[in-house]
Amino acid sequence: MPKLNIVILAAGKGTRMHSNIPKVLHVVGAKSILAHVIDCAKSLNPQKIIVVYGFGGELVKQAFTHEKIIWVNQAEQKGTGHAVQQAVPYLEEDANTLILLGDVPLVDANACKKLLEQVEGNLAIQSFNKADPTGYGRIVREDDGNVIAIIEHKDATETQRKIIEVNTGIMAMPNKNLKKWLSQLKNNNAQGEYYLTDIVESAVLDKVNVVAEITADEWSVTGINAKADLAKIERIYQSRIANQLLQQGVTLKDPARIEVRGVLECGRDVEIDVNCIIEGNVTLGDNVKIAANCVIKNAVIASGTHIAPFTHIDDTKIGENARIGPYARLRPGTTLAADTHIGNFVELKNAQVDIGSKINHLSYVGDTTIGKNVNIGAGTITCNYDGANKFRTVIEDDAFIGSDSQLVAPVTIGRGATIAAGSTITKNAPADQLTLCRAKEQKSIAGWKRPVKIKQ
Ligand code: UD1
Ligand code: CA
């Protein structure tokens, strides 16, 4: 393959987004619109990626400091041709250039490859047959089918406006030609802009072949101009991910009601019920079941584990055959070994729970190490924070923590220890003994009456 330079046009203001965030930084899936385009560009292995930026430029640059990109400022937006002119000093003499639009997130790398195969000294343009072509540049062909011009909507005659084949904005050509044609652009048109599309007429004059490759995938050429476009593209993007999951054998109760904002990897026979949101990198092993309304972010869940409804999982690892939820909240740093049970209204934070242990009801367990086959009773709280510093609780194998106990860290509950219900434990509890700490004795007051409401 010849050398490739890619120029991404992203200087547009995005006025119709009604937002302080630059248009190309709005998000589809988990990635900004421009990140989708840059990822597509990277997959084509170019020598250079040049992004022409303008409005909100510093913010845009900051979002991509980790990428090898040449940033070119187009201070004033005088048209797409003017935008590409800003990149000229960086274009290599012996390379081809592919032009992409920074606001088209679903741009298709395979279609770009096909277009690049057409270059070989030609000017290759990607076009699309649009039912309502209003606003787009029309592809004008001679009777024999050769492309002779692209005429912008505002400059087109009534007859030309009837043409439904439009310019998608994606094109590719040899740099030597591009540089020459860009230097010939004029702005004597309806919008007073330097149109990139005018290079077609220069190519025709130079007897360079102009080929238009028609794509059938409208979404891969749809630009984002307003929030309505963003919402529509998000649905398309999500439905594509859902279809990929279905194709891999994942059971989705309703492919229209799953959101994947990141990367989801699934083993065999995974089932996901409705209204689940997957964020970051999530891996689900074989036979994992996720019930309705779960939010799962950056998690690894091993095979056979079931997650019941309304569970939130963030930065957590879960072993095989665990039972989690409903209404559980697993916060960062938590690891659960195989066969663990975490029930409703249980919050875990930076807790490591070993095989077979259970925390089934209404508990807060933070900064805690729990051994094997431990049972944590309802309403247990690890008091890990004294208002200034955090401390750890250690609960060894086979311990039993009675309901409504507070374990004031730092504290260790020994192996096989039992903590009586309602205890506030501030000192280490020895192994195999019952430890209790309550009001000394249970009293009953004979003749005591409940207060009654005073009549006004
Ligand atoms: C352009 C094409 C039109 C095509 C349409 C597809 C021209 C003259 N027209 O229309 O044939 O059908 O795209 O969407 O090329 N941009 C800059 N700097 C500028 C102007 C634009 O960076 O000075 C960027 C925008 O950020 C955007 C892209 O170029 O990413 C396209 O600009 P836009 O204004 O949306 O398209 P049109 O010029 O109307
Ligand atoms: Ca109590």
XYZ file of C-alpha atoms and ligand atoms in Angstrom:
496
model
C 0.000 0.000 0.000
C 1.202 3.557 -0.735
C 1.819 5.976 2.136
C -1.276 7.393 3.719
C -2.007 10.733 5.381
C -5.402 11.266 6.972
C -6.905 14.721 7.439
C -9.853 14.954 9.819
C -11.961 18.112 9.521
C -13.172 19.148 12.938
C -13.180 22.937 13.042
C -16.941 23.338 12.803
C -18.589 25.184 15.648
C -21.575 22.911 16.215
C -23.903 25.816 17.039
C -26.970 23.593 16.862
C -25.750 21.438 19.743
C -26.473 24.389 22.096
C -23.596 23.290 24.282
C -20.405 24.685 25.771
C -18.673 21.425 24.935
C -17.087 21.343 21.454
C -19.302 19.284 19.153
C -16.750 16.566 18.457
C -16.297 15.885 22.190
C -19.883 14.770 22.686
C -20.072 11.059 23.345
C -21.391 8.037 21.450
C -21.103 4.799 23.393
C -18.257 5.583 25.755
C -16.167 7.521 23.259
C -16.264 11.055 21.945
C -17.407 11.527 18.366
C -13.874 12.516 17.348
C -12.391 9.504 19.175
C -14.523 7.225 16.976
C -13.144 8.946 13.865
C -9.555 8.854 15.163
C -9.878 5.134 15.976
C -11.115 4.489 12.445
C -8.167 6.503 11.094
C -5.681 4.589 13.248
C -7.011 1.258 12.004
C -5.930 2.280 8.484
C -2.255 2.548 9.600
C -1.540 6.017 8.248
C 1.859 7.740 8.407
C 0.134 10.845 9.779
C -3.196 11.843 11.268
C -3.822 15.557 10.999
C -6.811 17.057 12.781
C -7.991 20.495 11.703
C -9.533 22.088 14.768
C -11.025 25.463 15.531
C -13.785 26.121 18.003
C -12.944 24.883 21.519
C -9.573 23.776 20.212
C -7.678 23.538 23.492
C -10.323 21.282 25.028
C -10.295 19.083 21.952
C -6.492 18.781 22.000
C -6.474 18.001 25.732
C -8.835 15.087 25.172
C -6.279 13.392 22.893
C -2.915 14.074 24.517
C -2.262 10.305 24.492
C -2.623 10.091 20.691
C 0.008 10.846 18.064
C -1.830 13.555 16.180
C -0.785 16.635 14.270
C -3.089 19.463 15.295
C -3.709 22.273 12.851
C -5.654 25.357 13.813
C -8.180 26.801 11.397
C -8.793 30.077 13.199
C -11.560 31.210 10.876
C -13.869 28.717 9.232
C -13.800 29.654 5.591
C -14.940 26.327 4.184
C -13.856 22.725 3.860
C -11.267 23.560 1.185
C -9.754 26.234 3.419
C -9.682 23.695 6.251
C -7.664 21.193 4.208
C -5.346 24.000 3.049
C -4.259 24.409 6.690
C -2.952 20.826 6.640
C -0.919 21.220 3.437
C 2.464 21.888 5.152
C 2.215 18.433 6.748
C 1.160 16.424 3.702
C 3.859 14.117 2.360
C 4.747 14.501 -1.308
C 4.602 10.764 -2.070
C 1.499 9.870 -0.070
C -2.232 9.739 -0.626
C -4.576 11.688 1.602
C -7.876 10.451 2.978
C -10.220 13.163 4.173
C -12.589 12.295 7.004
C -15.140 14.422 8.837
C -14.680 14.762 12.589
C -18.418 14.729 13.268
C -19.234 11.357 11.628
C -18.713 8.838 14.458
C -19.850 5.675 12.689
C -17.409 6.126 9.803
C -16.636 2.682 8.423
C -12.986 1.640 8.135
C -13.778 -1.013 5.514
C -15.494 1.533 3.293
C -12.429 3.774 3.685
C -10.188 0.890 2.624
C -12.333 0.308 -0.456
C -12.139 3.986 -1.314
C -8.350 3.991 -0.918
C -8.090 1.032 -3.290
C -9.755 3.246 -5.918
C -7.146 6.024 -5.673
C -4.221 4.764 -7.783
C -3.737 8.268 -9.230
C -7.480 8.968 -9.216
C -9.659 11.224 -7.133
C -11.951 8.871 -5.222
C -15.100 10.204 -3.604
C -17.510 8.407 -1.364
C -21.123 9.128 -2.283
C -24.520 8.095 -1.016
C -27.991 8.028 -2.540
C -30.028 10.133 -0.156
C -33.822 10.142 -0.301
C -33.859 13.797 0.780
C -30.617 15.313 -0.507
C -31.410 18.867 0.686
C -28.300 20.646 1.930
C -25.790 18.206 0.495
C -23.356 18.587 -2.384
C -24.711 16.797 -5.473
C -22.581 14.404 -7.507
C -22.881 15.512 -11.125
C -22.151 12.776 -13.670
C -21.923 12.895 -17.443
C -24.168 10.649 -19.538
C -21.440 7.972 -19.529
C -21.434 8.039 -15.701
C -18.149 9.911 -15.217
C -18.179 12.329 -12.298
C -17.535 15.882 -13.489
C -18.445 18.037 -10.495
C -19.850 18.303 -7.012
C -22.299 21.175 -6.772
C -23.285 22.420 -3.331
C -27.014 22.636 -2.658
C -26.977 26.437 -2.425
C -25.229 26.723 -5.788
C -27.219 24.054 -7.598
C -29.779 24.595 -10.358
C -33.289 23.175 -9.998
C -32.293 20.263 -12.245
C -29.126 19.565 -10.231
C -31.117 19.671 -6.985
C -33.105 16.674 -8.277
C -29.919 14.563 -8.143
C -30.086 12.286 -5.092
C -26.490 11.078 -5.215
C -24.671 13.245 -2.658
C -21.120 13.773 -1.463
C -20.531 12.168 1.940
C -17.489 14.395 2.450
C -15.076 11.462 2.546
C -12.565 11.476 -0.289
C -9.063 10.338 -1.146
C -6.452 11.434 -3.668
C -2.686 11.670 -4.324
C -1.126 14.541 -2.347
C 0.648 16.047 -5.361
C -2.720 16.609 -7.019
C -4.448 17.704 -3.841
C -1.876 20.413 -3.158
C -2.162 21.764 -6.677
C -5.975 21.729 -6.669
C -6.203 23.363 -3.239
C -4.046 26.237 -4.477
C -6.581 26.837 -7.256
C -9.680 27.138 -5.025
C -11.780 30.287 -5.230
C -14.637 31.427 -3.020
C -16.883 32.911 -5.704
C -19.919 30.839 -4.740
C -23.226 31.197 -2.905
C -21.613 30.877 0.528
C -18.356 32.758 -0.136
C -16.442 29.684 1.069
C -13.485 27.730 -0.231
C -15.188 24.478 -1.137
C -13.097 21.321 -1.030
C -15.585 19.904 -3.508
C -14.310 22.273 -6.220
C -11.221 20.063 -6.574
C -13.393 17.756 -8.709
C -13.532 20.301 -11.497
C -9.743 20.805 -11.286
C -9.270 17.043 -11.523
C -11.436 16.914 -14.620
C -9.384 19.741 -16.202
C -6.196 17.837 -15.336
C -7.689 14.692 -16.925
C -7.489 12.868 -13.601
C -10.117 10.197 -13.235
C -12.848 10.937 -10.668
C -14.480 7.837 -9.246
C -17.419 7.870 -6.870
C -17.899 4.838 -4.669
C -21.533 4.670 -3.534
C -22.044 3.409 -0.012
C -25.305 1.864 1.148
C -24.779 2.418 4.871
C -26.348 5.776 5.654
C -25.318 5.751 9.316
C -21.655 5.421 8.420
C -21.874 8.788 6.688
C -24.256 10.580 9.034
C -22.792 13.651 10.713
C -23.871 14.988 14.079
C -25.259 18.504 14.031
C -27.788 18.522 16.858
C -28.657 16.521 19.941
C -31.356 14.712 17.995
C -28.673 13.353 15.629
C -26.570 12.326 18.616
C -29.490 10.448 20.175
C -30.293 8.686 16.898
C -26.682 7.653 16.294
C -26.431 6.389 19.877
C -29.416 4.078 19.225
C -27.829 2.795 16.015
C -24.486 2.253 17.732
C -26.151 0.400 20.615
C -28.253 -1.760 18.327
C -25.109 -2.752 16.419
C -23.398 -3.829 19.637
C -26.501 -5.736 20.736
C -26.627 -7.532 17.395
C -22.962 -8.517 17.696
C -23.670 -9.957 21.150
C -26.648 -11.905 19.820
C -24.512 -13.243 16.980
C -21.941 -14.443 19.519
C -24.667 -16.368 21.328
C -25.456 -14.020 24.195
C -29.139 -14.056 25.226
C -30.499 -10.526 25.436
C -34.087 -10.418 26.654
C -34.524 -7.242 24.632
C -31.678 -6.085 22.390
C -33.205 -2.592 22.423
C -32.824 -2.364 26.178
C -29.136 -2.890 26.831
C -26.509 -0.144 26.856
C -22.869 -0.966 26.332
C -20.689 2.051 27.047
C -17.360 0.354 26.676
C -16.350 -3.204 25.883
C -18.350 -6.259 26.942
C -16.853 -9.731 26.550
C -19.068 -12.731 27.158
C -18.539 -16.486 27.470
C -21.110 -19.037 26.338
C -24.736 -19.035 27.478
C -24.661 -15.628 29.101
C -28.093 -14.096 29.726
C -28.762 -10.400 30.198
C -32.211 -9.130 31.117
C -33.608 -5.695 30.250
C -32.290 -2.253 31.205
C -28.747 -3.181 32.044
C -25.952 -0.660 31.567
C -22.460 -1.969 30.960
C -19.603 0.520 31.302
C -15.859 0.336 30.805
C -14.403 -3.143 30.421
C -16.694 -5.916 31.576
C -16.050 -9.649 31.205
C -18.762 -12.214 31.895
C -17.871 -15.909 32.102
C -19.937 -18.842 30.849
C -23.492 -19.139 32.179
C -23.456 -15.775 33.910
C -26.935 -14.316 34.360
C -27.529 -10.613 34.809
C -31.077 -9.750 35.846
C -32.921 -6.549 35.032
C -31.756 -3.040 35.876
C -28.142 -3.692 36.782
C -25.323 -1.195 36.257
C -21.991 -2.954 35.826
C -18.733 -1.078 35.325
C -15.181 -2.413 34.982
C -15.899 -5.868 36.347
C -14.869 -9.461 35.826
C -17.613 -11.930 36.716
C -16.689 -15.611 36.571
C -18.803 -18.431 35.218
C -22.064 -19.494 36.790
C -22.527 -16.317 38.815
C -26.003 -14.761 38.964
C -26.584 -11.073 39.520
C -30.118 -10.295 40.725
C -32.007 -7.091 39.774
C -30.987 -3.533 40.640
C -27.398 -4.384 41.499
C -24.587 -1.858 41.022
C -21.103 -3.184 40.451
C -18.053 -0.961 40.049
C -14.440 -2.073 39.713
C -15.049 -5.482 41.264
C -14.001 -9.087 40.607
C -16.446 -11.893 41.334
C -15.617 -15.606 41.348
C -17.621 -18.563 40.099
C -21.178 -19.391 41.130
C -21.638 -16.362 43.337
C -25.126 -14.988 44.088
C -25.290 -11.204 44.165
C -28.270 -8.929 44.819
C -30.977 -7.878 44.417
C -30.093 -4.309 45.371
C -26.445 -4.974 46.141
C -23.775 -2.319 45.715
C -20.235 -3.481 45.074
C -17.793 -0.588 45.090
C -14.204 -0.305 43.847
C -11.561 -2.660 45.149
C -13.952 -5.431 46.033
C -13.139 -9.044 45.206
C -15.504 -11.891 45.894
C -14.323 -15.473 45.667
C -16.380 -18.394 44.392
C -19.699 -19.324 46.016
C -20.062 -16.043 47.888
C -23.540 -14.599 48.537
C -24.159 -10.875 48.752
C -27.797 -9.955 49.372
C -30.085 -6.961 49.333
C -28.977 -3.554 50.585
C -25.447 -4.704 51.165
C -22.671 -2.259 50.309
C -19.120 -3.514 49.940
C -16.139 -1.228 49.425
C -12.577 -2.456 49.064
C -13.596 -5.724 50.688
C -12.037 -9.095 49.910
C -14.383 -11.954 50.621
C -13.168 -15.546 50.434
C -14.925 -18.719 49.267
C -18.399 -19.499 50.518
C -18.894 -16.442 52.721
C -22.292 -14.731 52.984
C -23.413 -11.180 53.635
C -27.077 -11.456 52.898
C -28.872 -8.431 54.335
C -28.508 -4.720 55.027
C -24.801 -4.364 55.738
C -21.878 -2.050 55.124
C -18.562 -3.802 54.805
C -15.620 -1.589 53.842
C -11.827 -2.017 53.973
C -12.336 -5.551 55.190
C -10.794 -8.958 54.649
C -13.223 -11.833 55.152
C -12.067 -15.459 55.217
C -13.842 -18.605 54.092
C -17.363 -19.643 55.119
C -17.993 -16.553 57.192
C -21.577 -15.506 57.893
C -22.231 -11.816 58.365
C -25.624 -11.205 59.969
C -28.168 -8.601 58.931
C -27.302 -5.022 59.713
C -23.599 -5.514 60.345
C -21.493 -2.403 59.946
C -17.727 -2.229 59.736
C -16.860 1.161 61.210
C -13.845 1.816 59.013
C -13.604 5.571 59.354
C -12.959 7.625 62.459
C -13.627 10.889 60.699
C -10.011 11.286 59.645
C -8.474 7.934 58.752
C -9.596 4.571 57.425
C -8.815 1.267 59.153
C -9.193 -2.366 58.219
C -11.347 -5.083 59.681
C -10.233 -8.705 59.452
C -12.752 -11.519 59.875
C -11.166 -14.946 59.805
C -12.530 -18.240 58.441
C -15.777 -19.672 59.845
C -16.559 -16.620 61.978
C -20.216 -15.771 62.645
C -21.195 -12.140 63.110
C -24.596 -11.724 64.784
C -27.095 -9.246 63.421
C -26.836 -5.531 64.142
C -23.203 -5.636 65.169
C -20.665 -2.892 64.718
C -17.055 -3.847 64.197
C -14.942 -0.794 64.989
C -11.741 -0.975 62.961
C -8.922 -1.712 63.303
C -10.206 -4.989 64.673
C -9.779 -8.721 64.034
C -12.422 -11.364 64.569
C -10.643 -14.683 65.061
C -11.233 -17.923 63.262
C -14.501 -19.585 64.249
C -15.425 -16.708 66.579
C -19.065 -15.841 67.213
C -20.152 -12.254 67.811
C -23.463 -11.943 69.625
C -26.197 -9.939 67.949
C -26.236 -6.265 68.796
C -22.599 -6.050 69.856
C -20.283 -3.118 69.365
C -16.840 -4.684 69.035
C -13.861 -2.447 69.648
C -11.225 -5.039 70.631
C -10.035 -8.162 68.850
C -12.348 -11.138 69.372
C -10.555 -14.437 70.046
C -11.010 -17.536 67.919
C -13.746 -20.054 68.677
C -15.323 -18.039 71.511
C -18.565 -16.130 71.873
C -17.878 -12.437 72.279
C -20.645 -10.099 73.307
C -20.805 -6.461 74.229
C -24.277 -5.167 75.040
C -26.110 -3.294 77.798
C -25.468 -5.382 80.895
C -28.844 -6.814 81.524
C -32.269 -6.978 79.915
C -34.845 -5.159 82.009
C -38.638 -5.120 81.864
C -40.596 -2.372 83.640
C -43.901 -3.616 84.903
C -46.815 -1.215 84.551
C -45.100 0.943 81.963
C -47.576 2.675 79.621
C -47.074 4.017 76.157
C -47.445 7.779 75.921
C -50.788 8.916 74.517
C -51.531 11.891 72.306
C -52.645 14.934 74.294
C -56.111 16.155 73.249
C -56.154 19.899 72.419
C -19.894 19.372 3.087
C -19.655 19.217 1.592
C -20.902 18.636 0.927
C -21.258 17.308 1.582
C -21.393 17.482 3.095
C -21.574 16.140 3.766
C -18.177 20.996 0.933
C -18.047 22.358 0.328
N -19.376 20.521 1.048
O -20.963 20.262 3.288
O -20.656 18.425 -0.442
O -22.464 16.808 1.016
O -20.210 18.100 3.626
O -21.857 16.350 5.117
O -17.183 20.386 1.257
N -15.302 22.133 8.486
C -14.113 22.687 8.890
N -13.814 23.945 8.539
C -14.643 24.709 7.776
C -15.858 24.120 7.341
C -16.156 22.835 7.717
O -13.323 22.054 9.604
O -14.282 25.853 7.494
C -15.605 20.754 8.873
C -16.789 20.637 9.789
O -16.394 20.668 11.143
C -17.355 19.282 9.417
C -16.984 19.124 7.952
O -15.942 20.030 7.713
O -16.757 18.245 10.144
C -18.145 19.371 7.013
O -18.637 20.666 7.209
P -20.173 20.985 7.146
O -20.335 22.460 7.327
O -20.919 20.065 8.014
O -20.555 20.536 5.688
P -20.894 21.403 4.402
O -19.755 22.315 4.081
O -22.228 21.967 4.546
Ca -26.895 -1.726 68.538
